[in-house]
Amino acid sequence: MNRATLILALLAAAVFETVRWPASPQPWCGAFDLLASLALAGLACGLRRPAARSLVVLALVAWPVAFEVTCRVLFAAGVAPEYVLLAIVRNLMFGLVHEPDPARRDDGPAALGNGLSLFLVVASLMFAETLHAGVPAAGYGLAGLWWLMGRSWDRLHGRFAEPSSRAGAQSSRKLPTAWRWGVLGTAVVLAVLAGFGAGGSKSTSAWAGFFLSSGGDRWHDSFAQGGVRDGDQLVGATKEAESFGPVESKLFMTDESPSLYDVASDLYGEACPKKNKEVTPAVGLSADDVLITEEHKARTQQSGREFSVVRRRSRPAPKLADRPSDALVYVQGRVPLHLRLETFDTFDGREWHRETEAPPARMFAVAKDNTPWIAIDRSESVPEPPVERHRLKVVRLDTARIPTPAHATAVRIDLVDRPEFFGWSADDVLFMPRRERVPALQVIHLESQAVEADRAFSTADTVPDGSDRIAQVARSWTRGVAPGRHVAAIVARLKADYVLDRDYRVPEACEDSVAEFLFVARRGPDYLFASAATRLLQSLGVPARVAVGLYANPARYERQGRQTPVFRDDLHVWTEVRVGRNVWATVDATPGYEVLPPPRSLAQRTWASVVGAGRWVVDRAELCIVLAALLSWAVAVRRTLLDRAAWCAWWLAQTLLPARRVEFTLRLLEWRMRLAGRPRPRGATFRRWYAHAALRPFVELATRALYRPATSEESAAARKVCAEVAGDWTWRRLAEKAVAE
Amino acid sequence: MNVVSAPPTSALASLAIDGLRAALNGVLLGKEDVVELVLACLLARGHLLLDDLPGLGKTTLAKALAHAVGGRFARIQCTPDLLPADVTGFNMFHPPTQSFEFVEGPVFTDVLLVDEINRATPRTQSALFEAMAERQVTIDNRCRTLTPSFFVIATQNPVESHGAYPLPEAQLDRFTMKLRIGYPDRDHELRMLAGEAREASRTAVLDPARLRSVQDEVAHVALCPSVREYLVDLARASRSHPAVTLGVSPRGLLTWQRAAQARAFLAGRDFVTPDDVQDVARPVLEVRLAGEFDAPLGVIDELLASVAVPVFPRGQEKRR
């Protein structure tokens, strides 16, 4: 039964770790916390003295808090307080679930540990945001069912106590006094907390600062996910819409400022466009979507109320502080991501222009996953790679253009299901017509395909004569390279041979800034890299253009909010190449910038990791051979190595603590028997197990040392016997000699 | 190399024990291990139940032991018509003095051999309860004390069930050990036929006073806390074993401890080791465990294998 409860506890811990893992800022934090907790729990299991065991259990309970504080102070990495509390519950469960006394395994602390494991699973699943935790939770459920069946089977198997002895059995099941007081205290605390919870927000707000996860006020926890008042996540509105922030909610659809939506539209119908005046398209909201807070409040105008002259000074209501953000846009989804806002295709040596007009895209409403989307049809479908989704949360963007990936296929804004809200500009950019800017704090869903630039090819009729230096350079860089790899060759050469220097400026007198960059300066900001790559590719006949937009940098990824903020600094210029009739792919030649690869399947990822590991091994063949040889040797002689290591530990221990020399020698002997594959069974006495005649003196010595009260074996003979056993009876000799009776 | 000091038993006690060994091994050839357990039972101030087939030397061993320890010896041959008064004694009217005089029964002795105890009725068997547990009998509201060295050796035949009354668990718990003698091996049977086995000698090796002093010495054999914990763990494991419906009682636990002390004393030690506990586990538990099993020894071996033997000191109490 004890084994079953241990399995249940481990499964409950697995559920918790599966939930906590994505929320941990650093995965190693969670792993170290778990390993240290397991080590402490193992120590507690090995102790039989209640006092020592209680101390270790207390340390186990205190460990998550200490570790969290250390992580926050030293590494500025932490997790939400809810996870710290659950880690405390987990460790308490670990400390209680092992009961050394077989007779008490069904009641007392072990039973409490079982209850905690169930609580841990249920509470963890409340925080689960993915379905991954369902796997260990299902295992826990099955194991729990098996455990319950085992218990019931025991009882059905004629184990009911006789009526006369039942009173005794009941008295033995009573909790100790300390435990009873502990349970009572816990119940009182939980009742008080439940009372505060039932008292509503006013009740809990009065205790702001005492409850965990508080924030947005004088006291807040930057790692909080929510709680009393408004945590950082709430201010950021990544979880709830009641506070200010970019989140998909109807809350922002009733803004007084110019908006997409208008409550009046529902009541009076859509407004007719006025002549000579810009009209903002709007969507009507149903009456249910109007915030309750904006409803008319009843007021009494009758007399008869009292006027008191005994009054106390009213406390000023706490003001919620804004938590401003400098981000322009938040991106949820895979990064790095290039979000274009403008494109240019012609270069005159100093400036990029747009000369050709992109073919218009047809836009129409479609339903995907029971939600309305606006499909962007450019009369050419790309079968691969698969479509993926990103969420853009626009905080402030002073343009009506919507930042989109290179090959966007659909767009969605909540409740906006009419294609006339969107337009396709002449330079191939999605925008919102008849608006000055994209509405702030609105979530835009985008579907796109991360098309690879390998498909870019040179069209024969557009190949220039190649008489200029740039074309010669492009040809020299791509000489001997397959046509499909021209783009990669140009990008690799630029990234390898040129330096990103954001402060460099091309001389004003320069007539061809790209030539200046390529042949003279060999350094420059990102727009020079993009211009050079575009010019080089164009000179090879590859249709290419320059794109200006935002770069969602993976280095800025916020694990807590699972989003990537894009700041002003992330304005970026890159190249796009045409890979189909009307399909463009992102190419970035600037060092330090990466292009989002297509999403890969599990098999592709596995294969890539295998290939990567293989390449790593091949690149370091000599080192790997040496390491493999060393490892093989170590595996072959592992028992001898462990034997010698154990002897060193024995020598150190018996030198430092000579009074325990016999005990240490016996431990060494036991360890060597395990190495020899003959571990002493738990029910066998060592006198019977080490019955070899040559070991008899040591066995007699150990018998007296361990079982005879007030015995101190400090004689020279005892030292000699112990030294002989430690020196002569190696694991190999123990394996060869039949020592057991 | 001899690191261990000399055994702590006194010379007189050692001589007495050697004499007892010699006397019993002389009449029961090739059963040294059984003799050791019989001696352990005697020194632990317990009572012995010999359970085996007819003709294996139960009565011979009992008689030899009774004579060797000296003192008064009595024997009861149990039959279904045996009455409690035949065991404990009774008050008989004495006409010359016009009063009742007490006629002592066979229990008023130092060594009592109860032969084929399972042939007596439960009523008569119960007459031995008080005598065995408290070394006294109560007759007509008067309590009469038995000798301090009162020792019962009972025999029973396990195969003949007709006309037999199995001993109740309460009665069995009064016995310290249940021993089986078993058939001797071929060599010892040859030696027996050659006349090497002696008749039970009438010469006493001990007297009740010396036996009592040796028993006191045995009671002072030390147990360290870890061995005591081991005993308790074993007893509790016997109660929670799925096949056992009646585990070791606290009285049985005390008896087990005394038997282990006696075993250590016989081995020449003044302290008990887990080996001593395990050595006496089978005879001590076999008389006590009840449950749904055909082979109690298998269950006892399971119990011994399931509880960890204390080897390494836990904390500092080991050294106190």
CSV table of C-alpha atoms in Angstrom, one decimal, chain A residues 46-49 101-104 154 157-159 659-660 663-664 666-667 670 680-688 697 700-701 703-711 713 715 717-718 720-721 724, chain B residues 1 3-6 222-224 226-227 229-230 233 236 239-242 244-245 269-275 278-279 292 304-320:
chain,number,residue,atom,x,y,z
A,46,GLY,CA,15.2,7.4,5.5
A,47,LEU,CA,14.8,8.9,9.0
A,48,ARG,CA,12.8,7.0,11.6
A,49,ARG,CA,13.2,9.4,14.5
A,101,ASP,CA,5.3,2.1,10.2
A,102,PRO,CA,3.4,-0.4,8.1
A,103,ALA,CA,0.5,-0.5,10.6
A,104,ARG,CA,-0.1,3.3,10.2
A,154,ASP,CA,-8.4,-5.9,1.7
A,157,HIS,CA,-11.2,-10.3,2.2
A,158,GLY,CA,-12.4,-10.9,5.7
A,159,ARG,CA,-10.4,-8.2,7.3
A,659,ALA,CA,33.9,5.8,17.0
A,660,ARG,CA,31.7,4.7,14.1
A,663,GLU,CA,29.4,0.8,11.3
A,664,PHE,CA,31.2,2.4,8.3
A,666,LEU,CA,29.6,-2.7,7.6
A,667,ARG,CA,28.2,-0.1,5.3
A,670,GLU,CA,26.9,-4.0,2.3
A,680,ARG,CA,21.5,-8.6,1.7
A,681,PRO,CA,17.7,-9.1,1.8
A,682,ARG,CA,16.0,-6.8,4.3
A,683,GLY,CA,14.8,-9.7,6.4
A,684,ALA,CA,18.3,-11.4,6.7
A,685,THR,CA,20.6,-10.7,9.5
A,686,PHE,CA,24.1,-9.8,8.6
A,687,ARG,CA,25.4,-12.7,10.8
A,688,ARG,CA,23.6,-15.1,8.5
A,697,PRO,CA,35.8,-12.0,13.4
A,700,GLU,CA,31.4,-10.8,15.9
A,701,LEU,CA,32.9,-7.4,16.3
A,703,THR,CA,27.4,-7.7,16.4
A,704,ARG,CA,28.8,-6.4,19.7
A,705,ALA,CA,29.2,-2.9,18.3
A,706,LEU,CA,25.7,-2.6,17.0
A,707,TYR,CA,23.6,-4.6,19.5
A,708,ARG,CA,25.4,-4.5,22.8
A,709,PRO,CA,24.5,-1.4,24.8
A,710,ALA,CA,27.4,0.8,25.9
A,711,THR,CA,29.9,-0.8,23.7
A,713,GLU,CA,35.1,-0.9,20.0
A,715,SER,CA,40.8,-1.4,20.3
A,717,ALA,CA,42.4,-5.3,17.1
A,718,ALA,CA,39.1,-3.8,16.0
A,720,LYS,CA,42.9,-4.1,12.2
A,721,VAL,CA,39.8,-6.2,11.6
A,724,GLU,CA,41.3,-6.1,6.7
B,1,MET,CA,42.0,-13.7,15.7
B,3,VAL,CA,38.4,-9.9,19.2
B,4,VAL,CA,35.3,-10.8,21.1
B,5,SER,CA,35.6,-11.1,24.9
B,6,ALA,CA,34.6,-14.2,26.8
B,222,ALA,CA,20.1,-6.8,27.5
B,223,LEU,CA,18.1,-5.7,24.5
B,224,CYS,CA,19.1,-2.5,22.6
B,226,SER,CA,16.6,-1.2,17.8
B,227,VAL,CA,16.1,-4.9,18.6
B,229,GLU,CA,11.7,-2.0,17.7
B,230,TYR,CA,12.4,-5.0,15.5
B,233,ASP,CA,7.6,-4.4,14.0
B,236,ARG,CA,2.6,-5.6,14.2
B,239,ARG,CA,-1.4,-8.6,12.9
B,240,SER,CA,-1.6,-6.9,9.5
B,241,HIS,CA,-0.6,-10.0,7.4
B,242,PRO,CA,-3.5,-10.8,5.1
B,244,VAL,CA,-3.4,-14.1,9.6
B,245,THR,CA,-6.6,-13.5,11.6
B,269,ARG,CA,25.9,-13.5,25.1
B,270,ASP,CA,24.6,-10.9,27.5
B,271,PHE,CA,22.7,-9.1,24.7
B,272,VAL,CA,20.1,-10.0,22.2
B,273,THR,CA,20.7,-9.8,18.5
B,274,PRO,CA,18.1,-10.0,15.6
B,275,ASP,CA,19.4,-13.6,15.0
B,278,GLN,CA,14.6,-15.0,14.4
B,279,ASP,CA,15.9,-18.2,15.9
B,292,GLU,CA,-6.4,-19.2,6.7
B,304,LEU,CA,10.6,-12.4,8.9
B,305,ALA,CA,11.4,-11.6,5.3
B,306,SER,CA,9.1,-8.6,5.2
B,307,VAL,CA,10.4,-6.7,8.2
B,308,ALA,CA,13.8,-5.0,7.8
B,309,VAL,CA,16.5,-6.3,10.2
B,310,PRO,CA,17.9,-3.3,12.2
B,311,VAL,CA,21.5,-3.1,11.3
B,312,PHE,CA,22.7,0.5,11.3
B,313,PRO,CA,22.0,2.7,14.2
B,314,ARG,CA,19.3,5.3,13.7
B,315,GLY,CA,20.1,8.3,15.8
B,316,GLN,CA,22.2,8.1,18.9
B,317,GLU,CA,19.9,6.0,21.1
B,318,LYS,CA,21.8,3.0,19.8
B,319,ARG,CA,24.8,4.1,21.8
B,320,ARG,CA,23.1,5.0,25.0
